[in-house]
Tab-separated table of C-alpha atoms and ligand atoms in Angstrom:
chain	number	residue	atom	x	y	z
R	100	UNK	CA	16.809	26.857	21.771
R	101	UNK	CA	15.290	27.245	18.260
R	102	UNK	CA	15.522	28.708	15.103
R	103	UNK	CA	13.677	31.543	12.985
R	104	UNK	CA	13.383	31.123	9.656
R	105	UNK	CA	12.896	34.431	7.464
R	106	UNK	CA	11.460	35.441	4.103
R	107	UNK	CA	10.956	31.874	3.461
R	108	UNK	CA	8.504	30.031	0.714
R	109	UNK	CA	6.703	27.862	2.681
R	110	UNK	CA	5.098	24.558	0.907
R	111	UNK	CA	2.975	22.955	3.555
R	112	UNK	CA	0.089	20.728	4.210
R	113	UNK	CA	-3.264	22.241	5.973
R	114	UNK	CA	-4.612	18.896	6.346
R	115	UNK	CA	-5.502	17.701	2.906
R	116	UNK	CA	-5.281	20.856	1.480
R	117	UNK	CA	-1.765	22.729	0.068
R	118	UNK	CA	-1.123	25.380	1.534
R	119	UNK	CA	1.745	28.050	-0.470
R	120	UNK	CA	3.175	30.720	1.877
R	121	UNK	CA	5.448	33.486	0.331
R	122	UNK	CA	7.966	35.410	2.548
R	123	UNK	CA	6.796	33.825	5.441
R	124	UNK	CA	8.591	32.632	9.241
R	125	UNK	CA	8.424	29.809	10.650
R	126	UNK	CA	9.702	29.768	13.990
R	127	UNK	CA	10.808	26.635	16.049
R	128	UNK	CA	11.089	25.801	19.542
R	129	UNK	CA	13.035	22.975	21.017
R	130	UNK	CA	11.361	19.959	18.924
R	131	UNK	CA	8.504	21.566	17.874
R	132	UNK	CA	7.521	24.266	15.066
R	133	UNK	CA	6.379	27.276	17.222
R	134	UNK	CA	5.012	29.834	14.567
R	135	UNK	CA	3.963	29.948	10.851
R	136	UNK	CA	2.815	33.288	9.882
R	137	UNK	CA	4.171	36.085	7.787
R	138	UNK	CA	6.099	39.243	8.994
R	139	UNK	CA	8.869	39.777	11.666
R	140	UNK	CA	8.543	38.529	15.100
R	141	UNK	CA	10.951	40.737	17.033
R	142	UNK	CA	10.217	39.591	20.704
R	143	UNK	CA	11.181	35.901	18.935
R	144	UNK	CA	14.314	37.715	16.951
R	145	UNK	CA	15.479	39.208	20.632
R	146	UNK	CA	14.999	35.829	21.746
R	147	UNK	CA	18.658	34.453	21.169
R	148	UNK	CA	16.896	32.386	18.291
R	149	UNK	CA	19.281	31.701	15.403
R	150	UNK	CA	18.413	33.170	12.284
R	151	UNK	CA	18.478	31.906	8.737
R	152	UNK	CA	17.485	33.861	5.696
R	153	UNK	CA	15.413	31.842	3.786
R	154	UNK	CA	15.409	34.065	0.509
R	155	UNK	CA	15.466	32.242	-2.584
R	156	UNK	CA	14.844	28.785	-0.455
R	157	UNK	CA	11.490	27.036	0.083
R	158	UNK	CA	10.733	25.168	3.604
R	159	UNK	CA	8.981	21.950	2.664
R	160	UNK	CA	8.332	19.187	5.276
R	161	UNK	CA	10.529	15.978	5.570
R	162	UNK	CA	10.208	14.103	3.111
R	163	UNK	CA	8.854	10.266	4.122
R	164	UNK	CA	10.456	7.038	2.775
R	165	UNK	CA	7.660	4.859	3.942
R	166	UNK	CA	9.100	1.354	2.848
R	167	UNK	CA	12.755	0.341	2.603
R	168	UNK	CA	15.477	-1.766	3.807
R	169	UNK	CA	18.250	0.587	4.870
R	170	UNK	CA	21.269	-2.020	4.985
R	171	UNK	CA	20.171	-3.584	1.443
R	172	UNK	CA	22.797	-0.227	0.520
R	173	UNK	CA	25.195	-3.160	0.981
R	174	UNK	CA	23.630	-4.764	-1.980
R	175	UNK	CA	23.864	-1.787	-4.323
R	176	UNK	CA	24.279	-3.278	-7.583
R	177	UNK	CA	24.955	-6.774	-6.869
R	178	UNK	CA	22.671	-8.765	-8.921
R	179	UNK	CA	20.702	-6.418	-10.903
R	180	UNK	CA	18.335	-6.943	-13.770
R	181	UNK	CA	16.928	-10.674	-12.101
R	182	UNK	CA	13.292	-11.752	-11.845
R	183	UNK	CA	12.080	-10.836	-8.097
R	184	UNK	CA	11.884	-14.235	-7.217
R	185	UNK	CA	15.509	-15.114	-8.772
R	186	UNK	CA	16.867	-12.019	-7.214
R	187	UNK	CA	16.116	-12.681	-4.191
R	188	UNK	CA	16.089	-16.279	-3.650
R	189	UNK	CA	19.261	-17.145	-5.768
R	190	UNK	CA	21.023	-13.867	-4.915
R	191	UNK	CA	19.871	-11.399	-2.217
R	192	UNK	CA	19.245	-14.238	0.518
R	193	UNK	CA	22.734	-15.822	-0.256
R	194	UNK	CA	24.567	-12.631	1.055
R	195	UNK	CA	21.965	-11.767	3.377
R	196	UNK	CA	23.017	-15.536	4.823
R	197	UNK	CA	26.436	-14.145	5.761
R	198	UNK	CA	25.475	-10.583	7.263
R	199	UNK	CA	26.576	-9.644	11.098
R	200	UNK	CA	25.283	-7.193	13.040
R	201	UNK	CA	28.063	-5.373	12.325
R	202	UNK	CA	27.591	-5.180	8.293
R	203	UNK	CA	23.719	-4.212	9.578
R	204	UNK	CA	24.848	-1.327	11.440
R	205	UNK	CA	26.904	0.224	9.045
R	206	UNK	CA	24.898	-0.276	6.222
R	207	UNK	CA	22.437	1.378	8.098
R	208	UNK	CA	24.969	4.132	8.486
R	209	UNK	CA	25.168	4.297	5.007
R	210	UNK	CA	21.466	4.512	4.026
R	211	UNK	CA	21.049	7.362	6.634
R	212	UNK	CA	23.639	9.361	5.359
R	213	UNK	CA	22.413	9.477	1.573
R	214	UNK	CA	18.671	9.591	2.473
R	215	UNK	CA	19.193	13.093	5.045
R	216	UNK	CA	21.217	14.496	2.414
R	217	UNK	CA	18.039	13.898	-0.129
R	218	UNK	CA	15.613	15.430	2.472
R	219	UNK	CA	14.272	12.273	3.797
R	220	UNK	CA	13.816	12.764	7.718
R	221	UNK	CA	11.591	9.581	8.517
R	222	UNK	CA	11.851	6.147	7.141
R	223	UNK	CA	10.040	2.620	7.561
R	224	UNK	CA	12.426	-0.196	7.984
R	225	UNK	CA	11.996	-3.654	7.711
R	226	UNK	CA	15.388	-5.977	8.314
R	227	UNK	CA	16.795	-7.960	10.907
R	228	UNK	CA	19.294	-7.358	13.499
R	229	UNK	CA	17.162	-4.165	13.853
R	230	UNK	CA	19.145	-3.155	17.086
R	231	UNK	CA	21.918	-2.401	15.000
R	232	UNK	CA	19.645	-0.569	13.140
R	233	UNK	CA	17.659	1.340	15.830
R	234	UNK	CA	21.135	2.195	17.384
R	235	UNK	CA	22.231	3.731	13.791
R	236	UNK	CA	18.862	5.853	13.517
R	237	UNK	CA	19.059	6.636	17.014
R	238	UNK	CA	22.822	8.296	16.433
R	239	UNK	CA	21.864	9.951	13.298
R	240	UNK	CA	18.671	11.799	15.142
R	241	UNK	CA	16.624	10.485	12.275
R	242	UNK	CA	12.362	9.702	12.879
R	243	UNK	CA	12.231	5.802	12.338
R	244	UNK	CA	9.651	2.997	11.976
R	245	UNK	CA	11.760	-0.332	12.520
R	246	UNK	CA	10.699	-3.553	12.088
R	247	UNK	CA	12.064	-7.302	12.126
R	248	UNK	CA	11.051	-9.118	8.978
R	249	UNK	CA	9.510	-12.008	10.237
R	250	UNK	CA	9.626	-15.525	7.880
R	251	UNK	CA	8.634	-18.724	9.197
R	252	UNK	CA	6.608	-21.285	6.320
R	253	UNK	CA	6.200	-23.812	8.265
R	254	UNK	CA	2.987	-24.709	9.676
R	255	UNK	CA	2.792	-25.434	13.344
R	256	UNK	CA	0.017	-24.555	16.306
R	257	UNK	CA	2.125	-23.409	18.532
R	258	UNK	CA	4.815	-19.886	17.573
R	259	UNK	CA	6.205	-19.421	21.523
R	260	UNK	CA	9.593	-21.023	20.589
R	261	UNK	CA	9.780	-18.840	17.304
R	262	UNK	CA	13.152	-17.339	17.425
R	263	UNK	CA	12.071	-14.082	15.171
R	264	UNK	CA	8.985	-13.328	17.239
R	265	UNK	CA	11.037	-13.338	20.545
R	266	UNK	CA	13.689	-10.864	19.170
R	267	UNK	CA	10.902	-8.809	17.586
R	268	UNK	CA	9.047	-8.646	20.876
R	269	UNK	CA	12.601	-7.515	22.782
R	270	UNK	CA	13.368	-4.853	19.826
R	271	UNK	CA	9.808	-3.625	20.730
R	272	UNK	CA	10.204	-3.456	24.231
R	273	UNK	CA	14.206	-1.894	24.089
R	274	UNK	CA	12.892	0.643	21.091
R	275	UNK	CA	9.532	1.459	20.937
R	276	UNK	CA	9.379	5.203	21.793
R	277	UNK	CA	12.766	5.657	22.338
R	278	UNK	CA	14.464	8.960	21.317
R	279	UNK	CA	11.853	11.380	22.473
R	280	UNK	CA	9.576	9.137	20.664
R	281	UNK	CA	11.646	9.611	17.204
R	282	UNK	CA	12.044	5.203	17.084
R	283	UNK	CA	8.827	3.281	16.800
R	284	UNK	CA	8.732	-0.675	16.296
R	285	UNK	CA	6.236	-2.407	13.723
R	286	UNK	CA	5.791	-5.866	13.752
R	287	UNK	CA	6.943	-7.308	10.387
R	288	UNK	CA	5.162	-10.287	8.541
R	289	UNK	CA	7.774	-10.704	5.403
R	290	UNK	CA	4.989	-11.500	3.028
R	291	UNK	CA	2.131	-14.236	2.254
R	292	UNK	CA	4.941	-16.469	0.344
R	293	UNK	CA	7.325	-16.784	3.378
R	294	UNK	CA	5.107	-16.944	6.136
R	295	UNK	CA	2.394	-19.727	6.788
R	296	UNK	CA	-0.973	-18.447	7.513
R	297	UNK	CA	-0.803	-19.625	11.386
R	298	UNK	CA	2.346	-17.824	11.188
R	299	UNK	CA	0.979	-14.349	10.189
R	300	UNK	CA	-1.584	-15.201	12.891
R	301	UNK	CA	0.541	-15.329	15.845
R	302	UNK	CA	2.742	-12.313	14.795
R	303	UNK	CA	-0.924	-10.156	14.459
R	304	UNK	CA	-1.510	-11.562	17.979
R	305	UNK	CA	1.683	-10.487	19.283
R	306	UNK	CA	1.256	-6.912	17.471
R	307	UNK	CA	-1.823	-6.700	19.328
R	308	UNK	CA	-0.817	-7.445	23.090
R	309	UNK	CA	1.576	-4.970	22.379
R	310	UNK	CA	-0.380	-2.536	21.014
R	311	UNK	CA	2.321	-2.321	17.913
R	312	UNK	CA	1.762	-1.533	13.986
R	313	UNK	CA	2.045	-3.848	10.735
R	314	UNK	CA	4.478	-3.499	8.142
R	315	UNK	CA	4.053	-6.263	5.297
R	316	UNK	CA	4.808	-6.480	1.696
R	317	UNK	CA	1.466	-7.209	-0.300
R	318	UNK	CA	0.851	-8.280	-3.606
R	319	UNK	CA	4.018	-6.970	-5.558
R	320	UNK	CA	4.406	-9.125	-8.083
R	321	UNK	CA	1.375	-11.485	-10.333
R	322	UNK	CA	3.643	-14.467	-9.694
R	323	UNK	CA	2.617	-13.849	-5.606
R	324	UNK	CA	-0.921	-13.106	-6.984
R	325	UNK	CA	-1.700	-16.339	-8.672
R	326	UNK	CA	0.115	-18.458	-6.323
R	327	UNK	CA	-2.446	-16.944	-3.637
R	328	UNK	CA	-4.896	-17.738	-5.423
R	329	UNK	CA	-4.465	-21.623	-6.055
R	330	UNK	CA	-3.131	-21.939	-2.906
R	331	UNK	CA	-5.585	-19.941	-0.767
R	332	UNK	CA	-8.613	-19.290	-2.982
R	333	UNK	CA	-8.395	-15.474	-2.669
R	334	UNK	CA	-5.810	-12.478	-3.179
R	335	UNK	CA	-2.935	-11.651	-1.213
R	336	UNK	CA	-5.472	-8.683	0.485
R	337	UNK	CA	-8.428	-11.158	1.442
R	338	UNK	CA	-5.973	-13.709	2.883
R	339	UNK	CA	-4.318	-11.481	5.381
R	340	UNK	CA	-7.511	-9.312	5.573
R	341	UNK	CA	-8.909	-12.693	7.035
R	342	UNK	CA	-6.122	-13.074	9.310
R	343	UNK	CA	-7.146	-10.607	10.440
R	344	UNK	CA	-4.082	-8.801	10.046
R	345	UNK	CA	-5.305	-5.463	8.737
R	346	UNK	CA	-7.730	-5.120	12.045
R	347	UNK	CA	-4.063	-3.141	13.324
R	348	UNK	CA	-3.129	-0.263	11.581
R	349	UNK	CA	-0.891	-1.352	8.897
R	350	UNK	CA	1.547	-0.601	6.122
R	351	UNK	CA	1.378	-2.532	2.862
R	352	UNK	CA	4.343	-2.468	0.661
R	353	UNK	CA	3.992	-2.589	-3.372
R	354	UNK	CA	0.450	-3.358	-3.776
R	355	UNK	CA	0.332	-3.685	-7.488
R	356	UNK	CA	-1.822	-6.473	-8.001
R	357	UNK	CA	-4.675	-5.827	-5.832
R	358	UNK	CA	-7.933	-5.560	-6.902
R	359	UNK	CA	-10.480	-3.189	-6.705
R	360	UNK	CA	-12.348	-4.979	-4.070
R	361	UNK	CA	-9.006	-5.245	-2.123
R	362	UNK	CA	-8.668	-1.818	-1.712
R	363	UNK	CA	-12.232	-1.261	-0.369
R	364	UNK	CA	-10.814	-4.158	2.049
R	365	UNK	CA	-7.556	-1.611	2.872
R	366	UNK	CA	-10.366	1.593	3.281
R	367	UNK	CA	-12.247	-0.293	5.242
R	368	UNK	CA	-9.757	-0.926	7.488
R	369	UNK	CA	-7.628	2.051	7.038
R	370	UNK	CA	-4.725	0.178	5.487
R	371	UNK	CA	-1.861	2.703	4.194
R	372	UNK	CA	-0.885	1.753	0.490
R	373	UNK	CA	2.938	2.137	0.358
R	374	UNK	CA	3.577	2.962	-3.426
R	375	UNK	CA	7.626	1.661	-4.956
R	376	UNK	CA	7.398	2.967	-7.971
R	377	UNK	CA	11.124	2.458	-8.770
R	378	UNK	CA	11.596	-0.739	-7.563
R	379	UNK	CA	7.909	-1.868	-9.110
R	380	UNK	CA	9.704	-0.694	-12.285
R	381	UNK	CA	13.151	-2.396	-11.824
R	382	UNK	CA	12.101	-5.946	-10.806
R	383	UNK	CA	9.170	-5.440	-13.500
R	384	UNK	CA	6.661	-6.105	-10.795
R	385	UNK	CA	4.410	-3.736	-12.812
R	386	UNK	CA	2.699	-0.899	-12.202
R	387	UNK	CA	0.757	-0.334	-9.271
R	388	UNK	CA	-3.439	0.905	-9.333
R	389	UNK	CA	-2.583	4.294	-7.874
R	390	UNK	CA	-4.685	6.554	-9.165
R	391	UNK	CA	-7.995	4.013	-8.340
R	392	UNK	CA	-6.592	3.893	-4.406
R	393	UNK	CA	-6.205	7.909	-4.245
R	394	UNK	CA	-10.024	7.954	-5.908
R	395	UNK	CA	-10.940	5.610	-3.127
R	396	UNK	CA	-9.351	8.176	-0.471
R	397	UNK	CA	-7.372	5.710	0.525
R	398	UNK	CA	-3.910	6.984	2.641
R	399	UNK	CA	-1.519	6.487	-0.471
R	400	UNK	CA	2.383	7.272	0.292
R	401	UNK	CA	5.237	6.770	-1.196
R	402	UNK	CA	8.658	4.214	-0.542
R	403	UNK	CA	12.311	3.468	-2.290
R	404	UNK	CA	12.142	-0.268	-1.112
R	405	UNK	CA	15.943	-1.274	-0.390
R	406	UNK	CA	18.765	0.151	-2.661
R	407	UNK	CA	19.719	-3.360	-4.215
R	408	UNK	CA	15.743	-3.182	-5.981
R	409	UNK	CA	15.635	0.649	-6.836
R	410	UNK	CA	19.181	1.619	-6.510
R	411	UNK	CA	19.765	4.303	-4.481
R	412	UNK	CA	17.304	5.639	-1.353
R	413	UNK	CA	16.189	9.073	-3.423
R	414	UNK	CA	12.836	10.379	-2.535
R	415	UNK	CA	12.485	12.873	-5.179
R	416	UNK	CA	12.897	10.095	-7.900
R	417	UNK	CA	9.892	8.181	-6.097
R	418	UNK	CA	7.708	11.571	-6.168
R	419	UNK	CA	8.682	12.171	-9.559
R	420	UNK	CA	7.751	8.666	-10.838
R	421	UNK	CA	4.800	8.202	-9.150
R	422	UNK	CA	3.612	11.576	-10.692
R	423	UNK	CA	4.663	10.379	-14.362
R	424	UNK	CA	4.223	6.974	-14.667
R	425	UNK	CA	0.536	6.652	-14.183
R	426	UNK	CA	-0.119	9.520	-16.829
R	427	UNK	CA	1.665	7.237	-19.284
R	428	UNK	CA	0.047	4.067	-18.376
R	429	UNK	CA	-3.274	5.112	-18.452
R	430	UNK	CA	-3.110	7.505	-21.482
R	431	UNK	CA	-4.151	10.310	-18.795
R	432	UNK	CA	-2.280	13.451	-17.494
R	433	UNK	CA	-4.622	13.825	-14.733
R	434	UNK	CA	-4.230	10.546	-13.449
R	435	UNK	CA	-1.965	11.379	-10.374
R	436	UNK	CA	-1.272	15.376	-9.712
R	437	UNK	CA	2.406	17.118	-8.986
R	438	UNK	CA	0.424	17.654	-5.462
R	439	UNK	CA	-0.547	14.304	-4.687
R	440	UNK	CA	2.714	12.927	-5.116
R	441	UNK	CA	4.232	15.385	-3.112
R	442	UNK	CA	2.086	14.493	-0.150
R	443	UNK	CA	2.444	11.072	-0.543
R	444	UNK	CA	5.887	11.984	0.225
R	445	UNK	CA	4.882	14.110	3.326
R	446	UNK	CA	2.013	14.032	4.651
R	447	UNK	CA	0.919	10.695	3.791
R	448	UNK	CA	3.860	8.938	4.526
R	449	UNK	CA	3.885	10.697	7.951
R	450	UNK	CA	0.043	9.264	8.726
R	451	UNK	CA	1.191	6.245	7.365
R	452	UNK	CA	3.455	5.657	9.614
R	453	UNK	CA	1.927	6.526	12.879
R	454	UNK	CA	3.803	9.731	13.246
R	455	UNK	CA	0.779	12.374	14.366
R	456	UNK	CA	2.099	15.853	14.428
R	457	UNK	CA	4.566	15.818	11.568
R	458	UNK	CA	4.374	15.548	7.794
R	459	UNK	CA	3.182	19.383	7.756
R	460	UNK	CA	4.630	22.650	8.656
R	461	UNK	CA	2.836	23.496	11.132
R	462	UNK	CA	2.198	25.366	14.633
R	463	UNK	CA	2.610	22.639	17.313
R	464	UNK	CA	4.382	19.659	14.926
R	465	UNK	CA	7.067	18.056	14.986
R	466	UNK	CA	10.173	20.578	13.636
R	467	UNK	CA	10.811	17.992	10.635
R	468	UNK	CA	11.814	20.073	7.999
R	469	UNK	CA	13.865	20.623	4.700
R	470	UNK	CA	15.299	23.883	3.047
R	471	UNK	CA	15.443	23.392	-0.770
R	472	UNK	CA	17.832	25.808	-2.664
R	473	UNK	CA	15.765	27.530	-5.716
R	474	UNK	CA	18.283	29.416	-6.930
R	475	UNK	CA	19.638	26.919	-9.205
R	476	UNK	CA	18.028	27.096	-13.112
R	477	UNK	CA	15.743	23.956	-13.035
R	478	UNK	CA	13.360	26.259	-10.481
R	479	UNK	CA	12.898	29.272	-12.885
R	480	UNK	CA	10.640	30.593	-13.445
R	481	UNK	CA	8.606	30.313	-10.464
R	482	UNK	CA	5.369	29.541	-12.261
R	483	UNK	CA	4.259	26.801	-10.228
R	484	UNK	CA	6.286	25.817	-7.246
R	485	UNK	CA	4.809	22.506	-6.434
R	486	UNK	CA	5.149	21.615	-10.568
R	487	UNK	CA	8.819	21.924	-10.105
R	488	UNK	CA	9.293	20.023	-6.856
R	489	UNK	CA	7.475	17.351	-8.216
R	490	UNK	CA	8.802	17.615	-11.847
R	491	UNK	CA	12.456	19.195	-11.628
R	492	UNK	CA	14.074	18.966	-8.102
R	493	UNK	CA	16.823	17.132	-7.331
R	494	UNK	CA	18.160	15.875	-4.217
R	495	UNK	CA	21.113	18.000	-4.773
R	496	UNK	CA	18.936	20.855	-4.177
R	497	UNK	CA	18.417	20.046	-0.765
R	498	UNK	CA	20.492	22.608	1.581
R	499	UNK	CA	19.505	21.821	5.559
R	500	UNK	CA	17.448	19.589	6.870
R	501	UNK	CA	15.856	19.315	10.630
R	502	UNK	CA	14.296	16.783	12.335
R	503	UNK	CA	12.966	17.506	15.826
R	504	UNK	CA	13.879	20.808	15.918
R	505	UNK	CA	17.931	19.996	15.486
R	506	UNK	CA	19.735	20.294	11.899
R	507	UNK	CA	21.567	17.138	10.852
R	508	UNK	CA	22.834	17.809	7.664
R	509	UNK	CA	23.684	21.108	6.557
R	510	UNK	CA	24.968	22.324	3.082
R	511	UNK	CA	27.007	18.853	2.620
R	512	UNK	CA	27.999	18.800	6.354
R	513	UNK	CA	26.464	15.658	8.227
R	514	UNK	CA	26.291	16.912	11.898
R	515	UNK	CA	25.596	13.437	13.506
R	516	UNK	CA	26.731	11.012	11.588
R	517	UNK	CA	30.548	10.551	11.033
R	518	UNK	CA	31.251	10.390	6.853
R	519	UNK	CA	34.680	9.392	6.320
R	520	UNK	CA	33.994	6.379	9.155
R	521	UNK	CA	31.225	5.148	7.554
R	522	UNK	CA	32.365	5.022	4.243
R	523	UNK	CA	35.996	3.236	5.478
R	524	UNK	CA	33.772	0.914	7.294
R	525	UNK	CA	31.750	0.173	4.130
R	526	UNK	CA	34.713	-0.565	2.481
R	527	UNK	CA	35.859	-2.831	5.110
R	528	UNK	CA	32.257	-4.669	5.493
R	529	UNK	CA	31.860	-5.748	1.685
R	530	UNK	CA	36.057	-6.774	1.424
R	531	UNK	CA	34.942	-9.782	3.823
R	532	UNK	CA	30.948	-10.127	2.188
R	533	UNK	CA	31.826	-9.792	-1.133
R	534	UNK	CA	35.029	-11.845	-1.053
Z	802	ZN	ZN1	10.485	-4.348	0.456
């Protein structure tokens, strides 16, 4: 089984460098992509393949949400326009108090639905009752990094007993490489302020027996900043770096506040630095170095955060900002490229994440891919192709997207995941949360 693309415009990654292919194929086979090249293939068309026409589309990989917190989509506009620390302390955590697994799950639900119909085909998660969630992912045929946030501030020798850490561990050990390896489980220190350092200790040492990654929110706002340094002596960075958390490959979330000398801590240890730009921009966080970490070469991609801080799970608004707003921070319209926020949304976020083989179009990767519609009048002309995915698209313009090989959404159709359910269900959920 597989599919042959025709006539296609193929935007691609050939490691670091872009790669533009006009009136190409790209062939697929079972979960893999089987052929890039140009011209017919018609041993592959007698195949039994099925054949789309790409004209007037481009093939672009799936796009990456590397940091978000799928069933926060049941938060949507509650409690907007707060302080971080009000939001969440006096707001989000109240209702997060009275969530079941079954809210979880179909919030989940709903975040999967509106991020494949933007294009997104791979995510990093960090929640809790992250069954719920792996069983939602796992349904919608989605690529997945899941993790249980893990908050503890209390300071104690001894974790064994710790509640979080067990159900982490048994998430890891139900999950991790599930789905023809789509479902991967990162171990999940919240942050510095709601973890104690012993804490963040025994979760790296738990990451580590089990070989597992790190997913942790670092340095988002100056209020965390300052508080880490009075309390600790040293940034948000140093303190986990001498944890010794970032000895695992890790994610860090936000990132605004670090310092240069952090981020030669997160090259030297090969720390991926997840940019929010919405959310950074919504909860006033501030904006994060960027441009310094790509001049660093340091793995930058690119995350919504959950829908309550951004609002919705739209990938194209986080390439968009994260090519705009440095230009007008730093007075500079070279200070991060069209290009390099698009592969902060690919490629990136796919080494980010621990996902080799995908993130680029590709002989032998992962068939994770998205046909755009450029027919519509924000595409013409064609001067520049990436310019106007990075500048103009919409996530309206996405038509079909694959993961693995298999199409799960197709012009408006979801073909896994069951609409007018979830949305009933959603309904149903916040009447009781919300009452
Ligand atoms: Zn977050």
């Amino acid at each position: 089984m597989g599919y042959i693309i025709e006539n296609i415009t193929v935007i691609t990654w050939d490691d670091d460098r872009l790669k533009v292919l006009e009136n190409a194929t790209v062939e697929t086979d079972g979960d893999r992509i089987s052929r890039v090249g140009c011209g017919k293939n018609d041993a592959a068309r007698r195949s039994g393949k099925i054949r789309i026409d790409g004209t007037g589309k481009a093939l672009i990989p799936g796009l990456v949400n590397a940091h978000t917190h799928i069933p926060m989509t049941l938060l949507r506009s509650y409690a907007d326009d707060l302080a971080l620390h009000t939001w969440l302390f006096d707001h989000i955590f109240k209702i997060e108090d009275k969530l079941t697994d079954d809210d979880v799950y179909w919030g989940s639900q709903l975040g999967l639905m509106e991020m494949l119909a933007g294009g997104t085909t791979c995510f990093a998660d960090m929640y809790y009752f992250v069954d719920r969630i792996a069983e939602a992912a796992a349904e919608s045929g989605m690529r997945a990094l899941l993790s249980r946030g893990l908050t503890n501030n209390e300071d104690k020798d001894d974790y064994s007993d710790d509640y979080r850490i067990k159900e982490a561990v048994e998430t890891f050990r139900r999950w991790n490489g599930a789905e023809n390896n789509r479902i991967r489980v990162a171990f999940a220190p919240h942050a510095i302020y709601t973890c104690a350092p012993k804490y963040i200790k025994a979760i790296r040492d738990t990451a580590e027996k089990l070989g597992a990654v790190i997913h942790v929110h670092v340095d988002e706002t100056l209020k965390e900043h300052n508080n880490s340094l009075n309390q600790y002596g040293k940034t948000p960075t140093q303190h986990l770096y001498d944890l010794g958390l970032f000895d695992l490959p890790a994610i860090a979330a936000h990132c605004v506040h670090v310092t240069d000398t952090d981020m030669d801590l997160m090259m030297e240890k090969s720390v991926s630095f997840i940019h929010n730009p919405t959310s950074n921009l919504k909860l006033g966080s501030g904006i994060a170095p960027v441009p310094d970490a790509l001049k660093k070469g340091i793995n930058v991609a690119l995350g919504t955060d959950g829908a309550s801080s951004n609002n919705n799970l739209n990938m194209w608004e986080e390439i968009n900002l994260a090519a705009l707003i440095h230009k007008g921070a730093r007075q500079d319209p070279l200070a991060v490229r069209a290009e390099e926020a698009f592969r902060m949304a690919t490629a990136n976020g796919a080494r980010a994440l621990g996902f080799n083989n995908t993130g680029q179009i590709r002989e032998g990767f992962s068939a994770d891919m998205v046909l755009i519609d450029l027919s519509k009048p924000h595409y013409l002309p064609e001067h520049n192709i990436v310019s106007n995915l990075a500048y103009s698209a919409q996530a309206s313009d996405v038509e079909t997207v694959f993961v693995d090989g298999r199409i799960l959404y197709d012009k408006g159709e979801f073909k896994t995941l069951d609409r007018e359910k979830i949305l009933y269900n959603i309904k149903r959920v916040c009447e009781r949360l919300f009452s």
